[in-house]
Amino acid sequence: LDSVDGNRLRILEVFPTGPVAEYNASVEPERQIMPGDFVVEVNGMSKSALDMCRLMQSAGSVRLQVRRPEVFQTVSLPKGEGQIGLDLSYHPQGRSLIIRDLCEAGMIPTYNQSAARADQIHPGDYILAVNGTTGTPQELVKELTSAKMVALRVSRPATSRS
Protein backbone atom coordinates (compact mmCIF):
# COMPACT_ATOMS: atom_id res chain seq x y z
CA LEU A 1 0.00 0.00 0.00
CA ASP A 2 1.13 3.50 -0.85
CA SER A 3 0.01 6.08 1.72
CA VAL A 4 2.21 8.96 0.60
CA ASP A 5 -0.65 11.37 -0.12
CA GLY A 6 -1.92 10.98 3.46
CA ASN A 7 -5.63 10.75 2.55
CA ARG A 8 -6.08 7.40 0.87
CA LEU A 9 -4.20 4.21 0.12
CA ARG A 10 -3.12 3.15 -3.37
CA ILE A 11 -2.70 -0.58 -3.84
CA LEU A 12 0.76 -1.38 -5.17
CA GLU A 13 0.51 -5.17 -5.26
CA VAL A 14 -1.98 -7.96 -4.50
CA PHE A 15 -0.26 -10.99 -3.01
CA PRO A 16 -1.24 -14.49 -4.22
CA THR A 17 -2.23 -15.56 -0.68
CA GLY A 18 -4.02 -13.78 2.15
CA PRO A 19 -7.38 -12.08 2.73
CA VAL A 20 -7.39 -10.03 -0.49
CA ALA A 21 -6.50 -13.08 -2.61
CA GLU A 22 -9.28 -15.04 -0.87
CA TYR A 23 -11.75 -12.22 -1.51
CA ASN A 24 -10.67 -11.96 -5.16
CA ALA A 25 -11.18 -15.71 -5.63
CA SER A 26 -14.76 -15.40 -4.37
CA VAL A 27 -15.96 -12.55 -6.62
CA GLU A 28 -16.33 -11.92 -10.34
CA PRO A 29 -13.30 -10.31 -12.02
CA GLU A 30 -14.80 -6.80 -12.21
CA ARG A 31 -15.15 -6.74 -8.40
CA GLN A 32 -11.62 -7.96 -7.63
CA ILE A 33 -9.15 -5.68 -5.87
CA MET A 34 -6.33 -4.83 -8.27
CA PRO A 35 -2.98 -2.99 -8.19
CA GLY A 36 -3.65 0.69 -8.84
CA ASP A 37 -7.01 0.66 -7.02
CA PHE A 38 -7.54 3.14 -4.18
CA VAL A 39 -8.75 2.30 -0.66
CA VAL A 40 -10.75 5.37 0.35
CA GLU A 41 -12.46 4.01 3.48
CA VAL A 42 -11.86 1.26 6.05
CA ASN A 43 -14.77 0.19 8.30
CA GLY A 44 -16.49 3.52 7.62
CA MET A 45 -13.40 5.60 8.46
CA SER A 46 -11.70 7.78 5.86
CA LYS A 47 -9.93 10.42 7.97
CA SER A 48 -6.33 9.59 7.07
CA ALA A 49 -4.24 6.95 5.31
CA LEU A 50 -2.26 6.28 8.50
CA ASP A 51 -5.45 5.72 10.52
CA MET A 52 -6.84 3.42 7.82
CA CYS A 53 -3.60 1.38 7.88
CA ARG A 54 -3.71 1.09 11.66
CA LEU A 55 -7.34 -0.02 11.54
CA MET A 56 -6.60 -2.68 8.93
CA GLN A 57 -3.77 -4.03 11.09
CA SER A 58 -5.71 -4.07 14.35
CA ALA A 59 -9.27 -5.00 13.33
CA GLY A 60 -10.28 -8.63 13.15
CA SER A 61 -12.19 -8.01 9.96
CA VAL A 62 -12.38 -5.00 7.70
CA ARG A 63 -14.79 -3.60 5.18
CA LEU A 64 -13.03 -1.60 2.49
CA GLN A 65 -14.43 0.96 0.13
CA VAL A 66 -12.28 0.63 -2.97
CA ARG A 67 -12.34 2.86 -6.03
CA ARG A 68 -10.92 2.05 -9.41
CA PRO A 69 -8.42 4.52 -10.82
CA GLU A 70 -9.46 7.13 -13.33
CA VAL A 71 -6.54 7.45 -15.74
CA PHE A 72 -5.98 10.17 -18.31
CA GLN A 73 -3.20 11.40 -20.57
CA THR A 74 -2.15 15.02 -20.93
CA VAL A 75 -1.29 16.46 -24.31
CA SER A 76 2.39 16.86 -25.02
CA LEU A 77 3.46 20.00 -23.15
CA PRO A 78 6.51 22.13 -23.91
CA LYS A 79 8.66 22.38 -20.83
CA GLY A 80 10.76 25.29 -22.01
CA GLU A 81 13.35 26.72 -19.63
CA GLY A 82 10.95 27.19 -16.72
CA GLN A 83 9.85 24.97 -13.89
CA ILE A 84 7.50 22.03 -14.12
CA GLY A 85 5.42 23.55 -11.31
CA LEU A 86 4.92 20.44 -9.16
CA ASP A 87 5.87 19.45 -5.62
CA LEU A 88 6.36 15.68 -5.90
CA SER A 89 6.80 12.77 -3.53
CA TYR A 90 6.86 8.99 -3.92
CA HIS A 91 6.67 5.65 -2.13
CA PRO A 92 10.11 3.91 -2.08
CA GLN A 93 8.66 0.72 -3.62
CA GLY A 94 6.24 2.63 -5.84
CA ARG A 95 5.96 2.88 -9.60
CA SER A 96 4.56 6.41 -9.64
CA LEU A 97 5.02 9.96 -8.39
CA ILE A 98 2.47 11.63 -6.12
CA ILE A 99 1.67 15.28 -6.70
CA ARG A 100 1.76 16.89 -3.25
CA ASP A 101 1.09 20.42 -4.46
CA LEU A 102 1.13 22.73 -7.45
CA CYS A 103 3.43 25.72 -7.60
CA GLU A 104 2.11 29.14 -8.58
CA ALA A 105 4.03 29.11 -11.86
CA GLY A 106 5.34 26.48 -14.24
CA MET A 107 4.34 24.15 -17.02
CA ILE A 108 1.51 22.36 -15.15
CA PRO A 109 -0.20 25.45 -13.66
CA THR A 110 -0.14 26.94 -17.18
CA TYR A 111 -1.59 23.72 -18.62
CA ASN A 112 -4.37 23.73 -16.00
CA GLN A 113 -5.51 27.21 -17.06
CA SER A 114 -6.64 25.92 -20.46
CA ALA A 115 -7.39 22.23 -19.73
CA ALA A 116 -10.90 20.89 -19.26
CA ARG A 117 -11.70 20.51 -15.56
CA ALA A 118 -11.59 16.70 -15.72
CA ASP A 119 -8.13 16.84 -17.34
CA GLN A 120 -6.55 19.28 -14.90
CA ILE A 121 -3.75 18.07 -12.63
CA HIS A 122 -4.45 18.29 -8.89
CA PRO A 123 -2.64 17.62 -5.62
CA GLY A 124 -3.15 13.95 -4.77
CA ASP A 125 -2.93 12.80 -8.40
CA TYR A 126 -0.42 10.09 -9.30
CA ILE A 127 1.92 10.30 -12.30
CA LEU A 128 2.13 6.78 -13.75
CA ALA A 129 4.18 7.54 -16.86
CA VAL A 130 6.16 10.38 -18.43
CA ASN A 131 6.35 10.37 -22.25
CA GLY A 132 5.32 6.70 -22.18
CA THR A 133 8.14 5.84 -19.77
CA THR A 134 7.08 3.82 -16.74
CA GLY A 135 9.32 2.62 -13.95
CA THR A 136 10.67 3.62 -10.59
CA PRO A 137 10.06 7.11 -9.21
CA GLN A 138 13.68 7.95 -10.02
CA GLU A 139 13.21 6.92 -13.67
CA LEU A 140 10.05 9.03 -13.92
CA VAL A 141 11.81 12.07 -12.42
CA LYS A 142 14.73 11.61 -14.82
CA GLU A 143 12.39 11.62 -17.82
CA LEU A 144 10.40 14.55 -16.41
CA THR A 145 13.50 16.69 -15.90
CA SER A 146 15.40 15.77 -19.08
CA ALA A 147 12.67 15.89 -21.75
CA LYS A 148 11.90 19.05 -23.74
CA MET A 149 8.25 18.00 -24.25
CA VAL A 150 6.29 16.22 -21.52
CA ALA A 151 3.15 14.06 -21.74
CA LEU A 152 1.90 12.59 -18.46
CA ARG A 153 -0.33 9.59 -17.73
CA VAL A 154 -2.12 10.49 -14.51
CA SER A 155 -4.28 8.47 -12.11
CA ARG A 156 -6.74 9.42 -9.38
CA PRO A 157 -9.61 7.61 -7.66
CA ALA A 158 -12.78 7.61 -9.72
CA THR A 159 -15.34 10.00 -8.24
CA SER A 160 -17.99 7.32 -7.86
CA ARG A 161 -17.84 3.66 -6.97
CA SER A 162 -16.93 1.43 -9.86
PDB file of C-alpha atoms in Angstrom, residues 47-141:
ATOM      1  CA  LYS A  47      -9.927  10.418   7.966  1.00  0.00           C
ATOM      2  CA  SER A  48      -6.328   9.593   7.068  1.00  0.00           C
ATOM      3  CA  ALA A  49      -4.242   6.953   5.310  1.00  0.00           C
ATOM      4  CA  LEU A  50      -2.265   6.283   8.495  1.00  0.00           C
ATOM      5  CA  ASP A  51      -5.447   5.717  10.522  1.00  0.00           C
ATOM      6  CA  MET A  52      -6.842   3.422   7.819  1.00  0.00           C
ATOM      7  CA  CYS A  53      -3.596   1.378   7.879  1.00  0.00           C
ATOM      8  CA  ARG A  54      -3.712   1.088  11.662  1.00  0.00           C
ATOM      9  CA  LEU A  55      -7.344  -0.016  11.544  1.00  0.00           C
ATOM     10  CA  MET A  56      -6.595  -2.677   8.930  1.00  0.00           C
ATOM     11  CA  GLN A  57      -3.765  -4.035  11.092  1.00  0.00           C
ATOM     12  CA  SER A  58      -5.715  -4.069  14.351  1.00  0.00           C
ATOM     13  CA  ALA A  59      -9.266  -4.999  13.334  1.00  0.00           C
ATOM     14  CA  GLY A  60     -10.284  -8.634  13.153  1.00  0.00           C
ATOM     15  CA  SER A  61     -12.195  -8.015   9.956  1.00  0.00           C
ATOM     16  CA  VAL A  62     -12.381  -5.003   7.700  1.00  0.00           C
ATOM     17  CA  ARG A  63     -14.794  -3.595   5.183  1.00  0.00           C
ATOM     18  CA  LEU A  64     -13.034  -1.605   2.488  1.00  0.00           C
ATOM     19  CA  GLN A  65     -14.428   0.965   0.131  1.00  0.00           C
ATOM     20  CA  VAL A  66     -12.282   0.635  -2.973  1.00  0.00           C
ATOM     21  CA  ARG A  67     -12.343   2.855  -6.033  1.00  0.00           C
ATOM     22  CA  ARG A  68     -10.921   2.048  -9.411  1.00  0.00           C
ATOM     23  CA  PRO A  69      -8.418   4.522 -10.823  1.00  0.00           C
ATOM     24  CA  GLU A  70      -9.463   7.130 -13.332  1.00  0.00           C
ATOM     25  CA  VAL A  71      -6.536   7.446 -15.735  1.00  0.00           C
ATOM     26  CA  PHE A  72      -5.979  10.171 -18.305  1.00  0.00           C
ATOM     27  CA  GLN A  73      -3.199  11.397 -20.568  1.00  0.00           C
ATOM     28  CA  THR A  74      -2.147  15.024 -20.926  1.00  0.00           C
ATOM     29  CA  VAL A  75      -1.287  16.464 -24.307  1.00  0.00           C
ATOM     30  CA  SER A  76       2.394  16.863 -25.016  1.00  0.00           C
ATOM     31  CA  LEU A  77       3.463  19.996 -23.153  1.00  0.00           C
ATOM     32  CA  PRO A  78       6.506  22.134 -23.915  1.00  0.00           C
ATOM     33  CA  LYS A  79       8.662  22.383 -20.827  1.00  0.00           C
ATOM     34  CA  GLY A  80      10.760  25.292 -22.010  1.00  0.00           C
ATOM     35  CA  GLU A  81      13.349  26.718 -19.635  1.00  0.00           C
ATOM     36  CA  GLY A  82      10.945  27.187 -16.723  1.00  0.00           C
ATOM     37  CA  GLN A  83       9.845  24.972 -13.892  1.00  0.00           C
ATOM     38  CA  ILE A  84       7.498  22.035 -14.124  1.00  0.00           C
ATOM     39  CA  GLY A  85       5.423  23.551 -11.307  1.00  0.00           C
ATOM     40  CA  LEU A  86       4.923  20.442  -9.160  1.00  0.00           C
ATOM     41  CA  ASP A  87       5.875  19.453  -5.620  1.00  0.00           C
ATOM     42  CA  LEU A  88       6.363  15.682  -5.905  1.00  0.00           C
ATOM     43  CA  SER A  89       6.795  12.772  -3.525  1.00  0.00           C
ATOM     44  CA  TYR A  90       6.859   8.988  -3.915  1.00  0.00           C
ATOM     45  CA  HIS A  91       6.671   5.650  -2.134  1.00  0.00           C
ATOM     46  CA  PRO A  92      10.108   3.911  -2.075  1.00  0.00           C
ATOM     47  CA  GLN A  93       8.665   0.717  -3.616  1.00  0.00           C
ATOM     48  CA  GLY A  94       6.237   2.626  -5.842  1.00  0.00           C
ATOM     49  CA  ARG A  95       5.965   2.876  -9.598  1.00  0.00           C
ATOM     50  CA  SER A  96       4.560   6.412  -9.643  1.00  0.00           C
ATOM     51  CA  LEU A  97       5.018   9.960  -8.393  1.00  0.00           C
ATOM     52  CA  ILE A  98       2.465  11.627  -6.117  1.00  0.00           C
ATOM     53  CA  ILE A  99       1.670  15.279  -6.699  1.00  0.00           C
ATOM     54  CA  ARG A 100       1.762  16.892  -3.254  1.00  0.00           C
ATOM     55  CA  ASP A 101       1.094  20.416  -4.457  1.00  0.00           C
ATOM     56  CA  LEU A 102       1.129  22.725  -7.455  1.00  0.00           C
ATOM     57  CA  CYS A 103       3.433  25.716  -7.598  1.00  0.00           C
ATOM     58  CA  GLU A 104       2.109  29.140  -8.576  1.00  0.00           C
ATOM     59  CA  ALA A 105       4.035  29.107 -11.858  1.00  0.00           C
ATOM     60  CA  GLY A 106       5.340  26.484 -14.238  1.00  0.00           C
ATOM     61  CA  MET A 107       4.339  24.154 -17.020  1.00  0.00           C
ATOM     62  CA  ILE A 108       1.513  22.356 -15.151  1.00  0.00           C
ATOM     63  CA  PRO A 109      -0.197  25.449 -13.656  1.00  0.00           C
ATOM     64  CA  THR A 110      -0.138  26.945 -17.177  1.00  0.00           C
ATOM     65  CA  TYR A 111      -1.593  23.718 -18.618  1.00  0.00           C
ATOM     66  CA  ASN A 112      -4.371  23.734 -16.000  1.00  0.00           C
ATOM     67  CA  GLN A 113      -5.510  27.210 -17.059  1.00  0.00           C
ATOM     68  CA  SER A 114      -6.645  25.916 -20.455  1.00  0.00           C
ATOM     69  CA  ALA A 115      -7.388  22.231 -19.732  1.00  0.00           C
ATOM     70  CA  ALA A 116     -10.898  20.892 -19.261  1.00  0.00           C
ATOM     71  CA  ARG A 117     -11.697  20.514 -15.556  1.00  0.00           C
ATOM     72  CA  ALA A 118     -11.588  16.696 -15.716  1.00  0.00           C
ATOM     73  CA  ASP A 119      -8.126  16.838 -17.336  1.00  0.00           C
ATOM     74  CA  GLN A 120      -6.554  19.284 -14.898  1.00  0.00           C
ATOM     75  CA  ILE A 121      -3.753  18.066 -12.635  1.00  0.00           C
ATOM     76  CA  HIS A 122      -4.447  18.290  -8.888  1.00  0.00           C
ATOM     77  CA  PRO A 123      -2.641  17.620  -5.618  1.00  0.00           C
ATOM     78  CA  GLY A 124      -3.148  13.949  -4.768  1.00  0.00           C
ATOM     79  CA  ASP A 125      -2.934  12.798  -8.397  1.00  0.00           C
ATOM     80  CA  TYR A 126      -0.418  10.094  -9.297  1.00  0.00           C
ATOM     81  CA  ILE A 127       1.917  10.305 -12.296  1.00  0.00           C
ATOM     82  CA  LEU A 128       2.125   6.780 -13.745  1.00  0.00           C
ATOM     83  CA  ALA A 129       4.182   7.538 -16.864  1.00  0.00           C
ATOM     84  CA  VAL A 130       6.161  10.384 -18.432  1.00  0.00           C
ATOM     85  CA  ASN A 131       6.345  10.369 -22.246  1.00  0.00           C
ATOM     86  CA  GLY A 132       5.317   6.705 -22.175  1.00  0.00           C
ATOM     87  CA  THR A 133       8.136   5.840 -19.772  1.00  0.00           C
ATOM     88  CA  THR A 134       7.084   3.815 -16.744  1.00  0.00           C
ATOM     89  CA  GLY A 135       9.323   2.617 -13.948  1.00  0.00           C
ATOM     90  CA  THR A 136      10.673   3.617 -10.592  1.00  0.00           C
ATOM     91  CA  PRO A 137      10.059   7.106  -9.210  1.00  0.00           C
ATOM     92  CA  GLN A 138      13.680   7.946 -10.016  1.00  0.00           C
ATOM     93  CA  GLU A 139      13.208   6.916 -13.668  1.00  0.00           C
ATOM     94  CA  LEU A 140      10.047   9.027 -13.917  1.00  0.00           C
ATOM     95  CA  VAL A 141      11.806  12.068 -12.422  1.00  0.00           C
TER      96      VAL A 141
END
